[in-house]
CSV table of C-alpha atoms in Angstrom, one decimal:
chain,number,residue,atom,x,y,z
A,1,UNK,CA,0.0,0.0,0.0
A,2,UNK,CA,1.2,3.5,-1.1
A,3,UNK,CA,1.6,6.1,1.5
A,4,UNK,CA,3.0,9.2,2.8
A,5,UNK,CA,4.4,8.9,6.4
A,6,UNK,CA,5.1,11.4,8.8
A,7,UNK,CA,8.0,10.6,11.1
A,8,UNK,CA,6.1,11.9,14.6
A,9,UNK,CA,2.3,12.2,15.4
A,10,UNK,CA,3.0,14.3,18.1
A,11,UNK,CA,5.1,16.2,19.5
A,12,UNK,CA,5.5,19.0,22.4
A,13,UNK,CA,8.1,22.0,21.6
A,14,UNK,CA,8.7,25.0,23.6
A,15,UNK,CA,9.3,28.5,21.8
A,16,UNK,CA,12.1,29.4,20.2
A,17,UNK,CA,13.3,26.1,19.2
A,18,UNK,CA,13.8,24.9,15.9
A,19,UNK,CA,11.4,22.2,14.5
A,20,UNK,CA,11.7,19.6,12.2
A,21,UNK,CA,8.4,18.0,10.6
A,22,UNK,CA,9.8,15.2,8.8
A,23,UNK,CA,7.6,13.8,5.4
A,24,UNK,CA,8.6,10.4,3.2
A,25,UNK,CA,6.8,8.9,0.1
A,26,UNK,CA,7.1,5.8,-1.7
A,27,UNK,CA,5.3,6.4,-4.7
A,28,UNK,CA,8.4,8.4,-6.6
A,29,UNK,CA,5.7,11.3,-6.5
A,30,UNK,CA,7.8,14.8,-8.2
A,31,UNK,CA,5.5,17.0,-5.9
A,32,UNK,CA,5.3,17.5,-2.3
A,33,UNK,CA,3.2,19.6,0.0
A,34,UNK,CA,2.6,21.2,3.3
A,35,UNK,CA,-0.6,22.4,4.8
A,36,UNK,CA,-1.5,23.0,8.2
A,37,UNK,CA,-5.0,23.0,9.2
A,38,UNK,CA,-6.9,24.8,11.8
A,39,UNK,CA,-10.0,24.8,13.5
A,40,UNK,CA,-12.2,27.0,11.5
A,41,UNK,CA,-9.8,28.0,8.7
A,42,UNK,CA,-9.5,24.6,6.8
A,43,UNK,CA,-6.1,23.3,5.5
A,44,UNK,CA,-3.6,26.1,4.5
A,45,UNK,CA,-0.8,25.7,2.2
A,46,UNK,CA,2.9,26.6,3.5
A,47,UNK,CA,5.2,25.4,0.9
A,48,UNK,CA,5.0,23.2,-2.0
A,49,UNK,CA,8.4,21.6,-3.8
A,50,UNK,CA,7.8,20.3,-7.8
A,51,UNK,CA,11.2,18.7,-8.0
A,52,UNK,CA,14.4,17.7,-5.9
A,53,UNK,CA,15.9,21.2,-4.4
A,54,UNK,CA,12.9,23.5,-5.3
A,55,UNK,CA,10.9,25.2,-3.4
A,56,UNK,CA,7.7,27.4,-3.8
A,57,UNK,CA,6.1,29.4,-1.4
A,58,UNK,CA,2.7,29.0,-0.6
A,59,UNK,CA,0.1,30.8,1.3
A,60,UNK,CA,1.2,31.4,4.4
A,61,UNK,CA,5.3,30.8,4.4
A,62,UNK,CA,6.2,32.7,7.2
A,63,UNK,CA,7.9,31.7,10.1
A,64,UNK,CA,8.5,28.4,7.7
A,65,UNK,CA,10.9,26.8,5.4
A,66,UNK,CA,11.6,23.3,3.7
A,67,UNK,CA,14.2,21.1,2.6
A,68,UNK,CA,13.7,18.9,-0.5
A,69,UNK,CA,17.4,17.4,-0.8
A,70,UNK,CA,15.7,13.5,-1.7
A,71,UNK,CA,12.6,13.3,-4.2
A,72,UNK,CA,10.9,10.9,-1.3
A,73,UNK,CA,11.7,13.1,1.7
A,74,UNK,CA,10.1,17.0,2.4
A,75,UNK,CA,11.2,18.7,5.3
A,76,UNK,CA,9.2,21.8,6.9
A,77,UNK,CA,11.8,23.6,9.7
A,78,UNK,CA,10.3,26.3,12.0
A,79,UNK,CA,12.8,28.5,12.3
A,80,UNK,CA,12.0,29.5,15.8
A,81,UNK,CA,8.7,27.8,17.0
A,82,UNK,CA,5.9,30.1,18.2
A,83,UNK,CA,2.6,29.4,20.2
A,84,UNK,CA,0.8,30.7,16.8
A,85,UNK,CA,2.6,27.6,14.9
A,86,UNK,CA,0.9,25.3,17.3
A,87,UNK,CA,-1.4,23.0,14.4
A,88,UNK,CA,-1.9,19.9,12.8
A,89,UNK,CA,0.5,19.8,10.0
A,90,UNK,CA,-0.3,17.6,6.9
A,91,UNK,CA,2.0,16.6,4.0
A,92,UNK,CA,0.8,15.4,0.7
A,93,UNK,CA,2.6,14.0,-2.6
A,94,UNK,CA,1.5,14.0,-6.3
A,95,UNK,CA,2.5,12.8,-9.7
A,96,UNK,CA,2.7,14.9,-12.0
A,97,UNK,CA,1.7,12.8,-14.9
A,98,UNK,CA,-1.2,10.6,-16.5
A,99,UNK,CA,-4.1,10.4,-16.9
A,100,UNK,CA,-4.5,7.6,-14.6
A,101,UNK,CA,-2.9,9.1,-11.4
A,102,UNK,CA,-5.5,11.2,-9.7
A,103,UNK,CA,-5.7,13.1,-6.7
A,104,UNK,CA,-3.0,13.7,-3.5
A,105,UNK,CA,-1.7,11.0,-1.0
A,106,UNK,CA,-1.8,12.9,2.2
A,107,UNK,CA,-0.2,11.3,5.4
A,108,UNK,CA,-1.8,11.3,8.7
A,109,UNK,CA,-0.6,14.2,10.3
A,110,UNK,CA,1.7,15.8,12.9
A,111,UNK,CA,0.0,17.5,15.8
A,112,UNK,CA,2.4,20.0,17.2
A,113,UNK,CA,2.2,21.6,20.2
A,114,UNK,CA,4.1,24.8,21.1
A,115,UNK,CA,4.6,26.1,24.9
B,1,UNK,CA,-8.0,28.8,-8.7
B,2,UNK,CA,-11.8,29.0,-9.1
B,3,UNK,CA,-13.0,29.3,-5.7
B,4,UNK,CA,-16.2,26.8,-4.1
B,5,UNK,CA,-19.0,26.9,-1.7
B,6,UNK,CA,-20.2,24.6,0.1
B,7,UNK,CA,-22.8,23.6,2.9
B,8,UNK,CA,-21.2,24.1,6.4
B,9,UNK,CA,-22.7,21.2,7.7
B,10,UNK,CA,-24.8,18.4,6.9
B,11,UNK,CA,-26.7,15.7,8.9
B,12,UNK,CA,-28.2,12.3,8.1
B,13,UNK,CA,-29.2,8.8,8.8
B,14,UNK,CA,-27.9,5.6,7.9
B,15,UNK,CA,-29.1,3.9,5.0
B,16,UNK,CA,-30.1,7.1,3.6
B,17,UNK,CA,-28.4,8.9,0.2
B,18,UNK,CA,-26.6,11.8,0.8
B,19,UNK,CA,-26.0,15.1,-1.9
B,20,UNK,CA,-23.6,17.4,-1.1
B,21,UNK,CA,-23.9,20.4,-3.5
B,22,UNK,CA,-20.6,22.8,-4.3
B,23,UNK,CA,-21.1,25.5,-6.4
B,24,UNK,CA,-17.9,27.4,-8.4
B,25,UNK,CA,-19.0,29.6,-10.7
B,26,UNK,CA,-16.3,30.5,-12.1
B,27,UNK,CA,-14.7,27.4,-13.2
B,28,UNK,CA,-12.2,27.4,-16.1
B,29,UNK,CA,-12.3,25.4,-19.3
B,30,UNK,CA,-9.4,23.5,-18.0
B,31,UNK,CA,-10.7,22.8,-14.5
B,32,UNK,CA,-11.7,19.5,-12.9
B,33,UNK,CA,-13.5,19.0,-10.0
B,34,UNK,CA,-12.3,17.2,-6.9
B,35,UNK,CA,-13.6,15.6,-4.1
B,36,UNK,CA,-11.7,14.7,-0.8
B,37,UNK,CA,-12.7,13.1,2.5
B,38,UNK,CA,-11.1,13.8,5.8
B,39,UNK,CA,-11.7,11.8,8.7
B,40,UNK,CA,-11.1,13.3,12.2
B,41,UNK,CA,-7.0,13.2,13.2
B,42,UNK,CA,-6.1,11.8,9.7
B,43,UNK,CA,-5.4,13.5,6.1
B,44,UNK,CA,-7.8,14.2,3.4
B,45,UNK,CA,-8.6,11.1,1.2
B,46,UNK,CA,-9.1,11.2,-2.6
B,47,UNK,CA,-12.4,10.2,-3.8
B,48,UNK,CA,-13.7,11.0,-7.1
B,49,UNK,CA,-13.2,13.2,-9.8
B,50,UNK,CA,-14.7,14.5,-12.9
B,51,UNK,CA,-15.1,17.2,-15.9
B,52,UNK,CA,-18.3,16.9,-17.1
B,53,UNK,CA,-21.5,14.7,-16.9
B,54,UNK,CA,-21.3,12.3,-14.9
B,55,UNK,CA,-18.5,10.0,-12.6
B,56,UNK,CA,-19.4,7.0,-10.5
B,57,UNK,CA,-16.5,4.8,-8.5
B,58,UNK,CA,-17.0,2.2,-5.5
B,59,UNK,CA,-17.4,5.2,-3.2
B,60,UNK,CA,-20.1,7.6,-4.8
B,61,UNK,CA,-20.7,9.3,-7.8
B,62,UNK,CA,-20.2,12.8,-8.8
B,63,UNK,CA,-22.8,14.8,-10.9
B,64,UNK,CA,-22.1,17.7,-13.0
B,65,UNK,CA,-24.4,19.8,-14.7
B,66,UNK,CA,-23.6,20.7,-18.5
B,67,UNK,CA,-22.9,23.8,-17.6
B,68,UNK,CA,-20.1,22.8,-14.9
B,69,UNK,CA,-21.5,25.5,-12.3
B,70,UNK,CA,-22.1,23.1,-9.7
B,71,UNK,CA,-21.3,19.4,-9.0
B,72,UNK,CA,-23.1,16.9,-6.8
B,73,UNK,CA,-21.6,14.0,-4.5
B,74,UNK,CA,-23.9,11.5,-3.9
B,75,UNK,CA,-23.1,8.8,-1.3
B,76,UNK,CA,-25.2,5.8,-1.3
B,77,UNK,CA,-27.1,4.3,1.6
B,78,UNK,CA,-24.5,6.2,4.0
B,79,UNK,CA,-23.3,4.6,7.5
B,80,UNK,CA,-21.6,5.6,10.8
B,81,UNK,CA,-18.2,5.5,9.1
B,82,UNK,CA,-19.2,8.2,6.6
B,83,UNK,CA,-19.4,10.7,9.1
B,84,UNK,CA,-16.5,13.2,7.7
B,85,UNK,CA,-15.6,16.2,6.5
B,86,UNK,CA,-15.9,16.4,2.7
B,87,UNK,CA,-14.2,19.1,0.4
B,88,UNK,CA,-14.7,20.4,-2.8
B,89,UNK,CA,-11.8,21.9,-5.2
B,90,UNK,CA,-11.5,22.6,-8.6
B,91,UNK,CA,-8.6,22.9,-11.1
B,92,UNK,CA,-6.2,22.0,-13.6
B,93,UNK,CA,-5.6,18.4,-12.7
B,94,UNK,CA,-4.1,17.1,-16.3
B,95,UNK,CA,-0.4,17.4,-14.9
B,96,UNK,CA,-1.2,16.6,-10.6
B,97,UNK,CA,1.5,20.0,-10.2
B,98,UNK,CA,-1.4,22.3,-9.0
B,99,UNK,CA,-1.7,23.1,-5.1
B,100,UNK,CA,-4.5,22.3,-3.8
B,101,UNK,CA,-6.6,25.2,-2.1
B,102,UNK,CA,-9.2,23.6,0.5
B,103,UNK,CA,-12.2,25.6,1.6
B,104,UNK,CA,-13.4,24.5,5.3
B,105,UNK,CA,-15.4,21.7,3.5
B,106,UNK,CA,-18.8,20.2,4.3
B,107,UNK,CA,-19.3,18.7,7.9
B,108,UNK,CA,-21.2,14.9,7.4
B,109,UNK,CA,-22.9,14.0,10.7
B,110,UNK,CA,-24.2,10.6,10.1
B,111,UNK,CA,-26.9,9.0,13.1
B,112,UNK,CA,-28.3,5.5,14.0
């Protein structure tokens, strides 16, 4: 069975540190995502990454960035973790070709805390 | 992207069909329209797709109108395991490069 796995379902940080949210695929998807979702406001995109070492910003980058140094692996990296980055945090993959590869492979999630 | 609207929230019974409408006016010639699942503390799940007319999988089916304002997900005879938040998107899906943009979706309650 395909998936997307996220290396930690939880996890507790206090502010200011740096984060890691690690995200693997096996399905040697091109495109990776990050969204993190919030009560109320629906899943939001961060960053998105088309190929090995790109990156594009999505709709709300700040206080983010990634890391796409493997095609399976996507990395989102709080600089310096805030109570306000405290979410659920979803990845995703896609191919980016036929016909017969529809939709995103989204993992289950990564429920960060910041205190 | 064109943008969707949805039902905030829907309740129903099990056995019975369920029609979640999604309106997007302003679809593109090149758009599709997508339907995902989410159940609570996991991601969204794929479940249908389609351009025009109708689309109809194991899952549900997906109606859209000729003029491609709307679309319809139907899910048959519905159970306690349906009960989920469903999304609607649209867009260019022939290359699987776009980013998704999720609206807050359409709350399924489903009850004995």
């Amino acid at each position: 069975d395909v998936k997307v796995t996220q290396s930690s379902r939880y996890l507790v940080k206090r502010t200011g540190e740096k984060v890691f949210l690690e995200c693997v695929q096996d399905m040697d998807h091109e495109n990776m995502f990050w969204y993190r979702q919030d009560p109320g406001l629906g899943l939001r995109l961060i960053y998105f990454s088309y190929d090995v070492k790109m990156k594009e910003k999505g709709d709300i980058p700040e206080g983010y960035s990634v890391s796409r140094e493997k095609k399976e692996r996507f990395s989102l990296i709080l600089e310096s973790a805030s109570t306000n980055q405290t979410s659920m945090y979803l990845c995703a993959s896609s191919s980016s070709g036929g016909a017969s590869d529809y939709g995103y492979t989204f993992g289950s999630g990564t429920r960060l805390t910041v205190v | 992207l064109a943008k969707t609207t949805q039902p905030i929230s829907m309740d129903s019974y099990e056995g019975q069909e369920v029609n979640i409408t999604c309106s997007h006016n302003n679809i593109a010639t090149n758009d599709y329209i997508t339907w995902y699942q989410q159940f609570p503390s996991q991601g969204p799940r794929f479940i249908i797709q389609g351009y025009k007319t109708k689309v109809t999988n194991e899952v549900a089916s997906l109606f859209i109108p000729a003029d491609r304002k709307s679309s319809t997900l139907s899910l048959p005879r519905v159970s306690l395991s349906d009960t989920a938040v469903y999304y609607c998107l649209v867009g260019e899906e022939d290359t699987g490069r776009r980013a998704l943009t999720f609206g807050s979706g359409t709350r399924l309650q489903v009850q004995p």
